[in-house]
Amino acid sequence: MRKSYRMTMILLSAALLCGCSSFGKEKVPVMDFQEKVEWKAPDPAAGKKPRILFVGNSHTFYNNLSGMFVNIIDNLGHKGDVHELSSGYYSLRQFADTADRGGAVLDQTLSDQKWDFVILQENTSNALSSVAEKEMFPFARTLDEKIKASGAQTIFLMTWTPKDGIKKMKREEAQSDIASCYMTIADELGSLLIPAGAGFLRCSQLYPEIELWNQDGQHPSPEGSYLAACLAYAVIYQESPEDCSYTGDLDQDVARKLQGVAADMIFTD
């Protein structure tokens, strides 16, 4: 089996605590999470061995999401040079700030190395409509400009609502709000989007027996991270993750269902 090189850079202390807090006041229209959506495909397409950088907080490094992604692409016969830059609680504001330790490392990483895709995962509390215009969008624009100037494509990794929702917003309402913010900024910037959060709700409706959240109700379970990795594979490589024999130590039937959810979500035909 061909192995893809992977280097993980963990900044500061890798606190296994949620990269989000819970708040939100506005009522939002609830999405139909089973609806077919045409998600943007890479342009140009992923080459033979794309260099991919994951940037985020504990939602990214929990369960080694990028490592799962590497194993999926290896198993399905592709190559990828996958790296990760993550730290607990981090937000796009911090990563966009070159005076911040994480921001300085990211800035140097984008300047000194060539990337094909850079995946940005926002702190969930900043991806709500009540605050996104101030706390998420300006920094997403700053990072997207840097990424594109370096010759890479920006990808946003849509996070998931806490299992029980956010304060007065039920789970479906909260995820609809988060999804709307990610879709808005991705559309504005012409960037790619991995719809992991929407995928959580789709999967929960189809297979309520699959637990996608960790016991804390905020971080992903191994099943949740595996679903996000399958979605990342489908978006970047534009191929179905179905029939991947790497299951991340999950029950084979569960892994097959998660692969199917990812494939059905990304490919409308």
CSV table of C-alpha atoms in Angstrom, one decimal:
chain,number,residue,atom,x,y,z
A,1,MET,CA,0.0,0.0,0.0
A,2,ARG,CA,1.3,3.4,-0.9
A,3,LYS,CA,1.8,5.7,2.0
A,4,SER,CA,1.3,9.5,1.9
A,5,TYR,CA,3.6,11.6,3.9
A,6,ARG,CA,1.9,13.4,6.7
A,7,MET,CA,3.3,15.8,9.3
A,8,THR,CA,1.2,17.2,12.1
A,9,MET,CA,1.9,20.5,13.7
A,10,ILE,CA,0.1,21.0,16.9
A,11,LEU,CA,0.4,24.6,18.3
A,12,LEU,CA,0.3,25.5,21.9
A,13,SER,CA,-1.3,22.9,24.1
A,14,ALA,CA,-3.6,20.4,22.3
A,15,ALA,CA,-6.4,20.9,24.7
A,16,LEU,CA,-9.1,18.3,24.1
A,17,LEU,CA,-11.8,20.8,24.8
A,18,CYS,CA,-14.4,22.2,22.4
A,19,GLY,CA,-13.3,24.8,19.9
A,20,CYS,CA,-16.7,26.4,20.3
A,21,SER,CA,-19.0,27.9,22.8
A,22,SER,CA,-22.8,27.7,22.8
A,23,PHE,CA,-24.8,30.8,22.0
A,24,GLY,CA,-27.2,32.1,19.3
A,25,LYS,CA,-30.5,33.9,19.5
A,26,GLU,CA,-32.0,34.2,16.1
A,27,LYS,CA,-34.5,31.9,14.6
A,28,VAL,CA,-33.4,30.6,11.2
A,29,PRO,CA,-35.1,28.6,8.5
A,30,VAL,CA,-34.4,24.9,9.0
A,31,MET,CA,-32.6,23.3,6.0
A,32,ASP,CA,-33.7,20.1,4.3
A,33,PHE,CA,-30.6,18.1,5.0
A,34,GLN,CA,-31.7,15.4,2.6
A,35,GLU,CA,-31.9,17.8,-0.3
A,36,LYS,CA,-29.5,17.4,-3.2
A,37,VAL,CA,-27.0,20.3,-3.4
A,38,GLU,CA,-24.5,20.9,-6.2
A,39,TRP,CA,-21.2,21.5,-4.3
A,40,LYS,CA,-18.3,23.3,-6.0
A,41,ALA,CA,-15.6,21.0,-7.5
A,42,PRO,CA,-11.9,21.8,-7.4
A,43,ASP,CA,-10.6,23.9,-10.4
A,44,PRO,CA,-8.1,22.8,-11.3
A,45,ALA,CA,-8.7,19.2,-10.2
A,46,ALA,CA,-6.5,17.5,-7.7
A,47,GLY,CA,-3.3,16.3,-9.3
A,48,LYS,CA,-1.4,13.1,-8.8
A,49,LYS,CA,-0.2,14.1,-5.3
A,50,PRO,CA,-1.8,17.3,-4.1
A,51,ARG,CA,-0.4,19.1,-1.1
A,52,ILE,CA,-3.2,19.6,1.4
A,53,LEU,CA,-3.1,21.6,4.7
A,54,PHE,CA,-5.7,21.3,7.4
A,55,VAL,CA,-6.1,24.4,9.5
A,56,GLY,CA,-8.4,24.4,12.6
A,57,ASN,CA,-8.9,23.6,16.2
A,58,SER,CA,-10.0,20.5,18.2
A,59,HIS,CA,-12.7,19.7,15.8
A,60,THR,CA,-10.0,19.0,13.3
A,61,PHE,CA,-7.4,17.2,15.5
A,62,TYR,CA,-10.0,15.2,17.5
A,63,ASN,CA,-9.8,11.5,16.4
A,64,ASN,CA,-7.0,12.5,14.0
A,65,LEU,CA,-9.3,13.6,11.2
A,66,SER,CA,-6.5,14.3,8.8
A,67,GLY,CA,-5.0,10.9,9.5
A,68,MET,CA,-8.2,9.2,8.6
A,69,PHE,CA,-8.3,11.3,5.4
A,70,VAL,CA,-4.8,10.1,4.5
A,71,ASN,CA,-5.7,6.4,5.1
A,72,ILE,CA,-8.8,6.8,2.9
A,73,ILE,CA,-6.9,8.3,0.0
A,74,ASP,CA,-4.1,5.7,0.3
A,75,ASN,CA,-6.7,2.9,0.4
A,76,LEU,CA,-8.5,4.2,-2.7
A,77,GLY,CA,-5.3,4.3,-4.7
A,78,HIS,CA,-4.4,8.0,-4.6
A,79,LYS,CA,-1.5,10.0,-3.2
A,80,GLY,CA,-1.5,13.1,-1.1
A,81,ASP,CA,0.9,15.1,0.9
A,82,VAL,CA,-1.3,16.0,3.9
A,83,HIS,CA,-0.3,18.3,6.8
A,84,GLU,CA,-2.1,19.8,9.7
A,85,LEU,CA,-1.9,23.0,11.7
A,86,SER,CA,-4.3,23.0,14.6
A,87,SER,CA,-4.7,24.0,18.2
A,88,GLY,CA,-7.5,23.9,20.8
A,89,TYR,CA,-10.0,26.8,20.7
A,90,TYR,CA,-8.4,28.4,17.7
A,91,SER,CA,-10.4,30.6,15.3
A,92,LEU,CA,-9.9,32.1,11.9
A,93,ARG,CA,-9.3,35.5,13.6
A,94,GLN,CA,-6.2,34.1,15.4
A,95,PHE,CA,-4.9,32.3,12.3
A,96,ALA,CA,-5.3,35.5,10.3
A,97,ASP,CA,-3.3,37.5,12.9
A,98,THR,CA,0.4,37.4,12.2
A,99,ALA,CA,1.1,38.7,15.7
A,100,ASP,CA,-0.5,35.5,17.1
A,101,ARG,CA,1.7,32.4,17.4
A,102,GLY,CA,-0.6,30.3,15.2
A,103,GLY,CA,-1.2,33.1,12.7
A,104,ALA,CA,2.5,33.6,12.4
A,105,VAL,CA,3.2,29.9,11.7
A,106,LEU,CA,0.4,29.7,9.2
A,107,ASP,CA,1.6,32.9,7.4
A,108,GLN,CA,5.1,31.5,7.2
A,109,THR,CA,3.8,28.1,6.1
A,110,LEU,CA,1.8,29.7,3.2
A,111,SER,CA,4.8,31.8,2.2
A,112,ASP,CA,7.5,29.2,2.4
A,113,GLN,CA,5.7,26.2,1.0
A,114,LYS,CA,3.5,25.4,-2.0
A,115,TRP,CA,0.0,24.0,-1.4
A,116,ASP,CA,-2.8,22.9,-3.6
A,117,PHE,CA,-5.6,23.0,-1.0
A,118,VAL,CA,-5.8,24.7,2.4
A,119,ILE,CA,-8.8,23.6,4.5
A,120,LEU,CA,-10.0,26.2,7.0
A,121,GLN,CA,-12.2,25.2,10.0
A,122,GLU,CA,-13.7,28.0,12.0
A,123,ASN,CA,-14.5,28.0,15.7
A,124,THR,CA,-18.2,27.0,15.7
A,125,SER,CA,-19.2,29.9,18.0
A,126,ASN,CA,-18.0,32.3,15.3
A,127,ALA,CA,-20.0,30.6,12.5
A,128,LEU,CA,-23.4,31.8,13.7
A,129,SER,CA,-25.4,34.4,11.8
A,130,SER,CA,-25.5,36.6,15.0
A,131,VAL,CA,-21.7,37.1,14.9
A,132,ALA,CA,-20.3,35.8,11.6
A,133,GLU,CA,-20.2,39.2,9.9
A,134,LYS,CA,-17.8,40.4,12.6
A,135,GLU,CA,-16.1,37.3,13.9
A,136,MET,CA,-15.8,35.0,10.9
A,137,PHE,CA,-16.2,36.6,7.5
A,138,PRO,CA,-13.4,39.3,7.7
A,139,PHE,CA,-10.8,36.8,8.7
A,140,ALA,CA,-12.0,34.2,6.2
A,141,ARG,CA,-11.5,36.8,3.5
A,142,THR,CA,-8.0,37.7,4.8
A,143,LEU,CA,-6.9,34.0,4.8
A,144,ASP,CA,-8.5,33.3,1.5
A,145,GLU,CA,-6.6,36.1,-0.1
A,146,LYS,CA,-3.3,34.7,1.3
A,147,ILE,CA,-4.2,31.2,0.2
A,148,LYS,CA,-5.1,32.2,-3.3
A,149,ALA,CA,-2.0,34.4,-3.6
A,150,SER,CA,0.1,31.3,-2.8
A,151,GLY,CA,-1.5,29.4,-5.6
A,152,ALA,CA,-3.7,27.2,-3.5
A,153,GLN,CA,-7.5,26.7,-3.4
A,154,THR,CA,-9.4,27.5,-0.2
A,155,ILE,CA,-11.7,24.9,1.2
A,156,PHE,CA,-13.9,25.6,4.2
A,157,LEU,CA,-14.7,22.7,6.5
A,158,MET,CA,-18.2,23.2,7.8
A,159,THR,CA,-18.4,22.3,11.4
A,160,TRP,CA,-21.3,20.7,13.2
A,161,THR,CA,-23.6,22.0,15.9
A,162,PRO,CA,-23.4,20.5,19.4
A,163,LYS,CA,-25.6,17.5,19.6
A,164,ASP,CA,-28.2,19.2,21.7
A,165,GLY,CA,-28.2,22.5,19.7
A,166,ILE,CA,-27.0,25.9,20.8
A,167,LYS,CA,-28.9,27.4,23.7
A,168,LYS,CA,-32.4,28.2,22.4
A,169,MET,CA,-31.7,26.8,19.0
A,170,LYS,CA,-32.5,23.1,18.5
A,171,ARG,CA,-30.0,21.0,16.7
A,172,GLU,CA,-31.6,21.4,13.2
A,173,GLU,CA,-31.9,25.1,13.7
A,174,ALA,CA,-28.3,25.6,14.9
A,175,GLN,CA,-26.9,23.5,12.1
A,176,SER,CA,-28.9,25.4,9.5
A,177,ASP,CA,-27.5,28.6,10.8
A,178,ILE,CA,-23.9,27.3,10.8
A,179,ALA,CA,-24.4,25.9,7.3
A,180,SER,CA,-25.8,29.1,6.0
A,181,CYS,CA,-22.8,31.1,7.2
A,182,TYR,CA,-20.3,28.7,5.7
A,183,MET,CA,-22.2,28.6,2.4
A,184,THR,CA,-22.4,32.3,2.3
A,185,ILE,CA,-18.7,33.0,2.7
A,186,ALA,CA,-17.7,30.1,0.4
A,187,ASP,CA,-20.0,31.4,-2.3
A,188,GLU,CA,-18.7,35.0,-1.9
A,189,LEU,CA,-15.1,33.9,-2.2
A,190,GLY,CA,-15.7,31.2,-4.9
A,191,SER,CA,-14.2,28.7,-2.5
A,192,LEU,CA,-14.7,25.0,-1.9
A,193,LEU,CA,-16.8,23.7,0.9
A,194,ILE,CA,-16.8,20.3,2.8
A,195,PRO,CA,-20.3,20.1,4.2
A,196,ALA,CA,-19.4,18.0,7.2
A,197,GLY,CA,-21.9,19.7,9.6
A,198,ALA,CA,-24.8,19.2,7.2
A,199,GLY,CA,-23.6,15.7,6.7
A,200,PHE,CA,-23.9,15.0,10.4
A,201,LEU,CA,-27.6,16.0,10.3
A,202,ARG,CA,-28.3,14.0,7.1
A,203,CYS,CA,-26.7,10.9,8.6
A,204,SER,CA,-28.5,11.4,11.9
A,205,GLN,CA,-31.8,11.5,10.1
A,206,LEU,CA,-31.0,8.4,8.0
A,207,TYR,CA,-29.2,6.4,10.7
A,208,PRO,CA,-30.1,7.6,14.2
A,209,GLU,CA,-28.3,4.6,15.6
A,210,ILE,CA,-24.9,5.9,14.5
A,211,GLU,CA,-23.5,8.2,17.2
A,212,LEU,CA,-21.6,11.1,15.5
A,213,TRP,CA,-20.8,13.1,18.7
A,214,ASN,CA,-18.4,12.3,21.4
A,215,GLN,CA,-19.7,11.9,25.0
A,216,ASP,CA,-19.2,15.7,25.5
A,217,GLY,CA,-21.9,16.3,22.9
A,218,GLN,CA,-19.7,18.8,21.0
A,219,HIS,CA,-16.6,17.0,19.6
A,220,PRO,CA,-17.0,14.3,16.9
A,221,SER,CA,-17.0,10.6,17.8
A,222,PRO,CA,-14.7,8.5,15.6
A,223,GLU,CA,-17.8,7.9,13.4
A,224,GLY,CA,-18.3,11.7,13.0
A,225,SER,CA,-14.6,12.2,12.1
A,226,TYR,CA,-14.8,9.4,9.6
A,227,LEU,CA,-17.8,10.9,8.0
A,228,ALA,CA,-16.0,14.3,7.7
A,229,ALA,CA,-12.9,12.6,6.2
A,230,CYS,CA,-15.1,10.8,3.7
A,231,LEU,CA,-16.7,14.1,2.7
A,232,ALA,CA,-13.3,15.7,2.4
A,233,TYR,CA,-12.2,12.9,0.1
A,234,ALA,CA,-15.3,13.2,-2.1
A,235,VAL,CA,-14.9,17.0,-2.5
A,236,ILE,CA,-11.2,17.1,-3.2
A,237,TYR,CA,-10.8,13.9,-5.3
A,238,GLN,CA,-14.3,14.1,-6.8
A,239,GLU,CA,-14.7,10.3,-6.3
A,240,SER,CA,-17.0,8.3,-4.1
A,241,PRO,CA,-15.4,6.9,-0.9
A,242,GLU,CA,-17.6,3.9,-1.2
A,243,ASP,CA,-15.9,0.5,-1.1
A,244,CYS,CA,-13.0,1.9,0.8
A,245,SER,CA,-11.7,-1.0,3.0
A,246,TYR,CA,-10.1,1.3,5.5
A,247,THR,CA,-12.8,1.8,8.2
A,248,GLY,CA,-10.9,3.5,11.0
A,249,ASP,CA,-11.6,0.7,13.4
A,250,LEU,CA,-15.3,1.2,12.9
A,251,ASP,CA,-17.8,-1.6,12.4
A,252,GLN,CA,-17.7,-2.4,8.7
A,253,ASP,CA,-21.4,-1.9,8.2
A,254,VAL,CA,-21.3,1.5,10.0
A,255,ALA,CA,-18.4,2.6,7.8
A,256,ARG,CA,-20.2,1.6,4.7
A,257,LYS,CA,-23.2,3.7,5.7
A,258,LEU,CA,-21.0,6.7,6.4
A,259,GLN,CA,-19.3,6.3,3.0
A,260,GLY,CA,-22.7,6.1,1.3
A,261,VAL,CA,-23.9,9.3,3.1
A,262,ALA,CA,-20.8,11.2,1.9
A,263,ALA,CA,-21.1,9.9,-1.7
A,264,ASP,CA,-24.8,10.7,-1.9
A,265,MET,CA,-24.3,14.1,-0.5
A,266,ILE,CA,-21.6,15.2,-2.9
A,267,PHE,CA,-22.7,13.6,-6.1
A,268,THR,CA,-26.1,14.5,-7.4
A,269,ASP,CA,-26.3,12.0,-10.3
